[in-house]
Amino acid sequence: MVDDEKNQKPTGDQEYEDTVVNIEGRRVTVRTRKVPPLPDWTETEIVGKALPRVDGIDKITGRAKYTYDIQVPYMLYAVAVRSPHPHARVKNISADKALAAPGVHGVMLPQDVASYTTAGLPLLTLNPKYTGEEIAVVAAETELQAEDAARLVKVEYEELPFVMDAELSKSDKSPVKFFPEGNFIGGGFGRHPIGKPSVYSRGDVEQGFKDSDQVFEETFTTQPQQHSCMEVHGTLAQWDDDQLTVWESTQGVYGVQEEIARVFKIPLSSIRVIGTHMGGGFGSKGGAGKQTALAVMMAKRTRRPVKMMLSRHEDYMGVYRPASTQYFKIGVKNDGRLMAIQLKTINPVGAYQSGANWGSCAAMTTEMYACPNVHTEEYAVFTNAPTPSAMRGPGNTQNAWGLEQMMDLIAYKLNLDPIEVRNRNDVKVDQVTNEPYASKGLAECYKMGAEKFSWEEKRRRRNDPAGTKKHGVGVASQIWGGGGGPPATAIVKINQDGSVNLLTGAADIGTGTRTVLSQICAEELGVPVNRIHVTNADTETTPYTLPSYGSITLASSGPAVRSAANDAKKQLFDLAAGSLGVKPDELSSKDGFIFVTRQPDKRMKFESAAAGMPERDLVGRGYRGPNPKGQALNAFGAQFCEVEVDTQTGEVRVLKFVAAHDSGRVINPHTFASQVKGGITMGTGYALSERRLIDGNTGIPVAASMLEYRPPTSLDAPIDIEVYSVDVPYKANNIGAKGVGEPPLIATAPAIANAVFNAVGVRIYSNPITPEKIMLALRDGKTAKQTA
Amino acid sequence: MPEEKSPQSTSEKFTLSRREFVATVGGAAATSAVLSTVDLGVLETPVFAAETPPVDKFHSLITLRVNGDTHRLVIDNRATLADVLRTELGLTGTKIGCSRGECGACTVIMDGRAVYSCSILAVDAQHGKIETIEGMAVGGRLHPLQQAFLDHDAMQCGFCIPGQLMALKAALDRNPNLSREELRYAISGNICRCGCYANIIDAAEQARPVMKKV
Amino acid sequence: MRAFEFHPAHQISDAIRSLDEANGNARICAGGTDLLSRLKDDVDNPERLVCIRTLPDLRYIRNDKDGVRIGALTTLSTIEEDAYVQKQLPLLHQALQVTAAPQIRNQATMGGSICQRPRCWYLRGPFDCLRKGGKECFAVYGENKYHAILGGHLCYIVHPSDSATALVALNASVKIHGSKGEKTVPIEKFFVGPEVNILKENILEDDEIITEVFIPHPAPGCRGAFNKSRERQSYDFALASAAVQCRMSRGVCEDVRVVLGGVAPIPWRSREAEAVVRGKKLSAATIREASEAALRNAKPLTQNDYKVDLTKLLLTKSFQQVSI
Ligand SMILES: Cc1cc2nc3c(=O)[nH]c(=O)nc-3n(C[C@H](O)[C@H](O)[C@H](O)COP(=O)(O)OP(=O)(O)OC[C@H]3O[C@@H](n4cnc5c(N)ncnc54)[C@H](O)[C@@H]3O)c2cc1C
Ligand code: FES
Ligand code: FES
């Protein structure tokens, strides 16, 4: 994470300026280098092409090595001993038997790590505050030996009262007091006092309600969502004397490196973090986890490399998107204009204060639509549950479930097309900062999506009243950051044979980063993509970049790569100019040739120019420059879906999705579409099946497996998905692209809920929309509001 | 599985050998655009696994037939086929996502059928002929399904992909005429959290006629 | 998972001896898809696994004059693909098609599928529950959305097996070998509810092994249907299911077996529903009456009363399908 200390200005340097970067809904001001502007790409040869992934062959042959796959000589496996109780005091621990067990090389207890915390959490604790919290760690030669030994660590607990329910925790009847000031805090980043909600206000909501023709009040709830990355969280740590190498399944090697340096007070130069291939992150692998620090320490103590991968069960006892309860009150004019919005949110965030960072979800309500009077209040409530983390579109994904259903509900009450209501409240200016959007293609998304989906026609279709399978259609929209920003650096090295190394710190978490950055590099250099070899996410060989979160990767590292390629190209042009007898600025390059722009047949091969490099190679550097001042940088989208609901069994089938997104320039239509389809798949799970569940009576997780958590399968997720980009020009960075990683998830679940309403006339206020909720809603003729 | 369909002979293997693997693992992130046809030699017995345990009541000497190679090794009775493929034989293309038969990442082909290698004990897998993702590209040439996955961008993080390919290969080898819905059904035991289902099914449709011809 | 001895059996008698020796501390490992998860979750800790994959001759589907005999090691996918099963036993075929996921059906065996243990998350988690010899059923006041509405008695598990539900409807029987010899038991008598044994779902003794499942040929005019509801279309166990096997003659139901799955600790035969339809035409009114009768004694827990309506509906569907 970017923190304030690091952003102190380098004094006396005219080359730098402050710029704002929007990360996961947080606006962070960073100091950055001004970079010379590059001309807009007009026609592109490589950028914009649906090329295969540059690492595709590694992935389809099984050659790609993920952290989970890496083995080094003499490696040990570490396994944690975890609290079986949601709240307890450890009276006694004995590790003697474990230490004596076969293959065991080390056991660490809370006292061994007492002075360390990561992300505000103790590494091991004598006072566990949720079931599954780490008490001790055991390392042995095989995984099975480590598990055996972990069972031999004898821990005596004194069980303490616990609280699982947020409303109870917030009340004065709570059996647990987390802080003297209370059991809640303002949700979201920033320093909030304990015992007070975080508040946002503009205008006067009371007046707004008075001025409204109609006022609607509804309560929505969302379940916690778990990332369920196919590769679980994990680390392999190896010390060679005082040099540490860490393989981590992470979205950001630099974040991990900084955290290790901070926790153990060792220089960054001694820490190498490698995160080449990783099996999905979705926000959960933004930085170092507890297992990172534990593996590093254990490796130091045992003088052996230590691998600590969580099991799937442990993964499901870990981080997640917090639940929310959203109390909405919205006043509207009869023409659909919003007059006032009041929103209170309750977000249970586990037992530690750092969880409150993610205990906020009202942002979308404050910025999505034109509304003069808005008041939001957010409570992050402590309970004896694990600590949440970022998850794909944090906040907005929860909030869209409520807000986008409210918009739909308003449309039906006012007898307007849901798109019409949204268009009437469209804005060109960020409602919170009053900055104009650098580009906004939302209206285009509605238009294109509606047309491709045949929205009008499908909305007019009527179901056979006697039939038991009802079709319905729904729409929802989305706003997210994704403008990216500094710091991000890239290095492009041209070798004497004309081959090119691209070095970037950016992770490829499945989004296609390696591929799109190679395309950008190839485009700028004018060489085919297969000339580029990209090395990424390795702190020792690649330059600094922010982690791949907040949908910032492309819009942060992409421009740096283009700048670096341009820098390298200019240097090569300096050399080529002599041979071609022109000035460097008269040259262009394309298809592997450097040529005189106005006389294209006067040319030389790229590699011939490279062969003449006196130093045998040359290095181009590129930096991500500042974002334009006073502009809001956001990605937008609208999704349309068609469902079939069985009115008898309550089962919902998602038949079709049409997604139209505004993410600026599409670098690779393949990887772009894959992101969107992936978001829709995950959103379908959020809407219909996923459920993380902790038994309220015992505080023990009961759905901590793939089977019980229920991520969608190929038979549940839609496979008829059309993806469109509306191609609205975006000039806030030199590649013209915004992010698309998180945006597609945000609109999916409410679009499905709206389609279900359209199909059967009942609205389901809590996700997941399970068969039993629909059955009960239809049976009782009322809407299902229970949260379970 | 008829004998002649067995995967490539050992000498054609492009899998990194253990020695190679140890040498490159410290290196930086690498990506490659072409399938290497370099002969990297014979799979060796592990050089750095924990000490080989004695055969006693909790350990067994087993023989595994994987991708045409025969391996003999001593293992803990509790080790699953997935564990042994990955940690003992270095065939880490087979992934573990849940270890409970609930995700499909560990799918391999045993006697022509897709199975979860996390849900079979290695001691109990001795009688079968096992194919893993490492045996799919014969002689350094991509299998039609692999080619189709590449063409359709049927991958994101890639972690589930070996399992998806194994499931589809087994299904299409048995019946190359599967419909789109049947292909969807064929991968219904393989979770892709990145959400590649649509692309995977498109890819399988592309590969189907090619596989029929072979 | 705790360490265990591994005993591959090469003859049925080996297996029985090996089981017998271990005095209840051995488990049979067939496909392993259920057993291994229990071991990994540390809710079962046998000292020995008796592997029966090595037994010869237990993989078969044989037709004889009385019916079809399925060897205990036959995999679910082999049964699902069998032409006789598809044609003559559509109910079983339908049940297998919606069981688990393709890979599991390739591994899971006939014997294992009916002996698999329930999926109650308290049973499978770190809870000292009645079925594990503990003192309470955590489902009663806990998370019981997936639990029993019928036949619960102190313990509210539901029987997990779709094939078991189908086999009870088909009036199958199981052949059991043990130290005391061989016996054949109607499958209905094989399963026992918590009122009989709160620790086990069937009558199998520690030294016994299922070798065969026998399904009598359906009489001419027999029709069957199986309907299951689940939250995801793969992997998921039944929220509820309904199997109906019915002999129709000139539109009249001459004989019928009705079995409900996912709602009770055993595959739940509904004699109440059978009584309503037997000897009658399957009119909409009769079907409704039968479905009501099947669920009349349902006692939902705090979170699962939806199962009552759902089961009625699935049963109605199955009746409708056999009546056409
Ligand atoms: C993710 C997942 C989803 C599933 N979904 C479903 C579903 O929807 N519907 C459904 O019906 N099932 C479902 N199952 C369960 C599956 O059907 C069983 O795991 C499988 O049938 C067990 O067969 P097996 O041969 O692997 O048994 P094993 O795991 O080998 O054995 C299971 C039990 O039966 C005993 N046993 C096995 N064979 C014999 C024998 N011959 N004699 C005596 N005892 C024996 C074993 O000792 C053990 O206790 C699912 C399983 C998983 C993992
Ligand atoms: S790892 Fe085997 S199914 Fe998940
Ligand atoms: S590609 Fe990431 S899980 Fe399938």
Tab-separated table of N, CA and C in Angstrom, chain A residues 233-313:
chain	number	residue	atom	x	y	z
A	233	HIS	N	-3.609	-19.506	-0.645
A	233	HIS	CA	-2.551	-18.596	-0.215
A	233	HIS	C	-1.320	-19.389	0.190
A	234	GLY	N	-0.174	-18.880	-0.132
A	234	GLY	CA	1.001	-19.615	0.299
A	234	GLY	C	2.313	-18.945	-0.038
A	235	THR	N	3.329	-19.420	0.640
A	235	THR	CA	4.657	-18.819	0.598
A	235	THR	C	5.727	-19.908	0.654
A	236	LEU	N	6.817	-19.678	-0.043
A	236	LEU	CA	8.017	-20.494	0.155
A	236	LEU	C	9.147	-19.514	0.459
A	237	ALA	N	9.794	-19.700	1.606
A	237	ALA	CA	10.845	-18.768	2.016
A	237	ALA	C	12.167	-19.506	2.139
A	238	GLN	N	13.195	-18.903	1.582
A	238	GLN	CA	14.522	-19.534	1.629
A	238	GLN	C	15.576	-18.484	1.957
A	239	TRP	N	16.363	-18.765	2.943
A	239	TRP	CA	17.473	-17.868	3.306
A	239	TRP	C	18.779	-18.438	2.778
A	240	ASP	N	19.594	-17.587	2.158
A	240	ASP	CA	20.974	-17.955	1.864
A	240	ASP	C	21.797	-16.942	2.634
A	241	ASP	N	22.337	-17.366	3.756
A	241	ASP	CA	22.932	-16.432	4.713
A	241	ASP	C	21.902	-15.351	5.028
A	242	ASP	N	22.218	-14.088	4.723
A	242	ASP	CA	21.258	-13.045	5.063
A	242	ASP	C	20.414	-12.601	3.881
A	243	GLN	N	20.517	-13.329	2.788
A	243	GLN	CA	19.672	-13.010	1.635
A	243	GLN	C	18.433	-13.898	1.666
A	244	LEU	N	17.300	-13.286	1.523
A	244	LEU	CA	16.047	-14.023	1.613
A	244	LEU	C	15.360	-14.074	0.242
A	245	THR	N	14.949	-15.249	-0.157
A	245	THR	CA	14.125	-15.353	-1.364
A	245	THR	C	12.766	-15.886	-0.960
A	246	VAL	N	11.741	-15.199	-1.431
A	246	VAL	CA	10.379	-15.592	-1.092
A	246	VAL	C	9.587	-15.797	-2.385
A	247	TRP	N	9.028	-16.979	-2.543
A	247	TRP	CA	8.061	-17.185	-3.615
A	247	TRP	C	6.697	-17.025	-2.992
A	248	GLU	N	5.902	-16.168	-3.577
A	248	GLU	CA	4.617	-15.893	-2.946
A	248	GLU	C	3.551	-15.837	-4.028
A	249	SER	N	2.426	-16.482	-3.747
A	249	SER	CA	1.286	-16.365	-4.647
A	249	SER	C	0.643	-15.022	-4.350
A	250	THR	N	1.052	-14.003	-5.115
A	250	THR	CA	0.658	-12.643	-4.729
A	250	THR	C	0.287	-11.777	-5.919
A	251	GLN	N	-0.472	-10.734	-5.605
A	251	GLN	CA	-0.819	-9.740	-6.612
A	251	GLN	C	0.238	-8.641	-6.690
A	252	GLY	N	1.165	-8.634	-5.722
A	252	GLY	CA	2.152	-7.569	-5.748
A	252	GLY	C	3.416	-7.934	-5.004
A	253	VAL	N	4.465	-8.251	-5.745
A	253	VAL	CA	5.712	-8.667	-5.084
A	253	VAL	C	6.307	-7.533	-4.257
A	254	TYR	N	6.134	-6.303	-4.715
A	254	TYR	CA	6.743	-5.205	-3.964
A	254	TYR	C	6.042	-4.969	-2.643
A	255	GLY	N	4.742	-5.161	-2.625
A	255	GLY	CA	4.009	-5.033	-1.369
A	255	GLY	C	4.505	-6.063	-0.366
A	256	VAL	N	4.737	-7.277	-0.841
A	256	VAL	CA	5.215	-8.346	0.036
A	256	VAL	C	6.619	-8.005	0.541
A	257	GLN	N	7.446	-7.547	-0.366
A	257	GLN	CA	8.824	-7.209	0.009
A	257	GLN	C	8.847	-6.103	1.070
A	258	GLU	N	8.030	-5.055	0.848
A	258	GLU	CA	7.995	-3.947	1.810
A	258	GLU	C	7.526	-4.421	3.182
A	259	GLU	N	6.522	-5.308	3.159
A	259	GLU	CA	5.979	-5.766	4.430
A	259	GLU	C	7.016	-6.619	5.186
A	260	ILE	N	7.723	-7.468	4.472
A	260	ILE	CA	8.754	-8.286	5.132
A	260	ILE	C	9.841	-7.371	5.704
A	261	ALA	N	10.227	-6.379	4.917
A	261	ALA	CA	11.265	-5.459	5.378
A	261	ALA	C	10.803	-4.728	6.633
A	262	ARG	N	9.537	-4.318	6.635
A	262	ARG	CA	9.003	-3.581	7.772
A	262	ARG	C	8.921	-4.485	9.010
A	263	VAL	N	8.370	-5.691	8.812
A	263	VAL	CA	8.164	-6.579	9.956
A	263	VAL	C	9.510	-6.988	10.568
A	264	PHE	N	10.460	-7.359	9.731
A	264	PHE	CA	11.711	-7.912	10.271
A	264	PHE	C	12.865	-6.917	10.259
A	265	LYS	N	12.576	-5.686	9.840
A	265	LYS	CA	13.596	-4.637	9.835
A	265	LYS	C	14.867	-5.090	9.107
A	266	ILE	N	14.683	-5.555	7.892
A	266	ILE	CA	15.840	-5.912	7.081
A	266	ILE	C	15.776	-5.094	5.796
A	267	PRO	N	16.922	-4.829	5.177
A	267	PRO	CA	16.907	-3.970	3.989
A	267	PRO	C	16.192	-4.635	2.807
A	268	LEU	N	15.570	-3.810	2.016
A	268	LEU	CA	14.863	-4.316	0.837
A	268	LEU	C	15.812	-5.098	-0.066
A	269	SER	N	17.058	-4.656	-0.112
A	269	SER	CA	18.015	-5.305	-1.013
A	269	SER	C	18.281	-6.748	-0.624
A	270	SER	N	17.954	-7.112	0.638
A	270	SER	CA	18.190	-8.489	1.081
A	270	SER	C	17.001	-9.384	0.794
A	271	ILE	N	15.947	-8.807	0.250
A	271	ILE	CA	14.724	-9.593	0.091
A	271	ILE	C	14.357	-9.674	-1.380
A	272	ARG	N	14.262	-10.878	-1.851
A	272	ARG	CA	13.799	-11.050	-3.228
A	272	ARG	C	12.456	-11.760	-3.185
A	273	VAL	N	11.442	-11.141	-3.775
A	273	VAL	CA	10.127	-11.772	-3.809
A	273	VAL	C	9.772	-12.086	-5.260
A	274	ILE	N	9.377	-13.325	-5.496
A	274	ILE	CA	9.058	-13.781	-6.849
A	274	ILE	C	7.603	-14.233	-6.886
A	275	GLY	N	6.874	-13.733	-7.833
A	275	GLY	CA	5.452	-14.094	-7.901
A	275	GLY	C	4.991	-14.314	-9.323
A	276	THR	N	5.822	-15.014	-10.068
A	276	THR	CA	5.608	-15.131	-11.506
A	276	THR	C	4.210	-15.601	-11.876
A	277	HIS	N	3.951	-16.879	-11.673
A	277	HIS	CA	2.627	-17.403	-11.973
A	277	HIS	C	1.866	-17.499	-10.672
A	278	MET	N	0.628	-17.089	-10.689
A	278	MET	CA	-0.157	-17.219	-9.466
A	278	MET	C	-1.589	-17.569	-9.821
A	279	GLY	N	-2.170	-18.414	-8.974
A	279	GLY	CA	-3.466	-18.990	-9.306
A	279	GLY	C	-4.652	-18.212	-8.785
A	280	GLY	N	-4.700	-16.926	-9.132
A	280	GLY	CA	-5.869	-16.124	-8.774
A	280	GLY	C	-5.678	-15.395	-7.463
A	281	GLY	N	-6.174	-14.180	-7.422
A	281	GLY	CA	-6.034	-13.366	-6.216
A	281	GLY	C	-7.341	-12.720	-5.821
A	282	PHE	N	-7.949	-12.005	-6.759
A	282	PHE	CA	-9.253	-11.360	-6.562
A	282	PHE	C	-9.250	-10.434	-5.350
A	283	GLY	N	-8.084	-9.909	-5.014
A	283	GLY	CA	-8.012	-8.964	-3.905
A	283	GLY	C	-7.420	-9.547	-2.645
A	284	SER	N	-7.422	-10.872	-2.558
A	284	SER	CA	-7.004	-11.492	-1.298
A	284	SER	C	-5.498	-11.602	-1.166
A	285	LYS	N	-4.773	-11.338	-2.245
A	285	LYS	CA	-3.329	-11.520	-2.194
A	285	LYS	C	-2.607	-10.217	-2.499
A	286	GLY	N	-3.145	-9.130	-1.906
A	286	GLY	CA	-2.591	-7.807	-2.168
A	286	GLY	C	-1.218	-7.609	-1.562
A	287	GLY	N	-0.933	-8.283	-0.475
A	287	GLY	CA	0.357	-8.084	0.174
A	287	GLY	C	0.767	-9.339	0.902
A	288	ALA	N	1.628	-9.166	1.886
A	288	ALA	CA	2.084	-10.326	2.647
A	288	ALA	C	0.959	-10.809	3.550
A	289	GLY	N	0.852	-12.107	3.684
A	289	GLY	CA	-0.098	-12.664	4.641
A	289	GLY	C	0.647	-13.090	5.890
A	290	LYS	N	-0.099	-13.578	6.876
A	290	LYS	CA	0.577	-14.061	8.074
A	290	LYS	C	1.512	-15.203	7.721
A	291	GLN	N	1.058	-16.034	6.775
A	291	GLN	CA	1.889	-17.198	6.459
A	291	GLN	C	3.217	-16.758	5.829
A	292	THR	N	3.229	-15.578	5.215
A	292	THR	CA	4.479	-15.085	4.646
A	292	THR	C	5.492	-14.877	5.763
A	293	ALA	N	5.065	-14.113	6.741
A	293	ALA	CA	5.974	-13.796	7.842
A	293	ALA	C	6.354	-15.061	8.606
A	294	LEU	N	5.386	-15.951	8.787
A	294	LEU	CA	5.669	-17.170	9.552
A	294	LEU	C	6.663	-18.062	8.810
A	295	ALA	N	6.495	-18.165	7.498
A	295	ALA	CA	7.421	-18.997	6.726
A	295	ALA	C	8.825	-18.401	6.770
A	296	VAL	N	8.896	-17.074	6.661
A	296	VAL	CA	10.206	-16.410	6.681
A	296	VAL	C	10.906	-16.678	8.012
A	297	MET	N	10.159	-16.537	9.097
A	297	MET	CA	10.755	-16.753	10.422
A	297	MET	C	11.151	-18.206	10.622
A	298	MET	N	10.260	-19.075	10.212
A	298	MET	CA	10.533	-20.499	10.402
A	298	MET	C	11.762	-20.915	9.604
A	299	ALA	N	11.901	-20.354	8.406
A	299	ALA	CA	13.056	-20.688	7.573
A	299	ALA	C	14.344	-20.222	8.242
A	300	LYS	N	14.265	-19.058	8.871
A	300	LYS	CA	15.451	-18.539	9.555
A	300	LYS	C	15.804	-19.454	10.734
A	301	ARG	N	14.786	-19.846	11.486
A	301	ARG	CA	15.036	-20.658	12.689
A	301	ARG	C	15.548	-22.050	12.352
A	302	THR	N	14.982	-22.638	11.298
A	302	THR	CA	15.342	-24.024	11.002
A	302	THR	C	16.518	-24.107	10.039
A	303	ARG	N	16.913	-22.984	9.489
A	303	ARG	CA	17.968	-22.948	8.463
A	303	ARG	C	17.607	-23.859	7.290
A	304	ARG	N	16.351	-23.949	7.005
A	304	ARG	CA	15.892	-24.736	5.858
A	304	ARG	C	14.855	-23.889	5.125
A	305	PRO	N	14.712	-24.088	3.820
A	305	PRO	CA	13.613	-23.408	3.125
A	305	PRO	C	12.286	-23.917	3.683
A	306	VAL	N	11.333	-23.042	3.836
A	306	VAL	CA	10.051	-23.449	4.416
A	306	VAL	C	8.911	-23.016	3.507
A	307	LYS	N	8.051	-23.984	3.239
A	307	LYS	CA	6.880	-23.694	2.411
A	307	LYS	C	5.646	-23.779	3.289
A	308	MET	N	4.849	-22.744	3.232
A	308	MET	CA	3.623	-22.764	4.021
A	308	MET	C	2.455	-22.428	3.101
A	309	MET	N	1.764	-23.460	2.649
A	309	MET	CA	0.561	-23.259	1.842
A	309	MET	C	-0.625	-23.525	2.760
A	310	LEU	N	-1.641	-22.680	2.664
A	310	LEU	CA	-2.843	-22.961	3.452
A	310	LEU	C	-3.582	-24.125	2.797
A	311	SER	N	-4.350	-24.840	3.593
A	311	SER	CA	-5.241	-25.827	2.983
A	311	SER	C	-6.481	-25.074	2.505
A	312	ARG	N	-7.300	-25.727	1.695
A	312	ARG	CA	-8.530	-25.072	1.257
A	312	ARG	C	-9.409	-24.725	2.461
A	313	HIS	N	-9.434	-25.618	3.413
A	313	HIS	CA	-10.239	-25.367	4.613
A	313	HIS	C	-9.734	-24.110	5.337
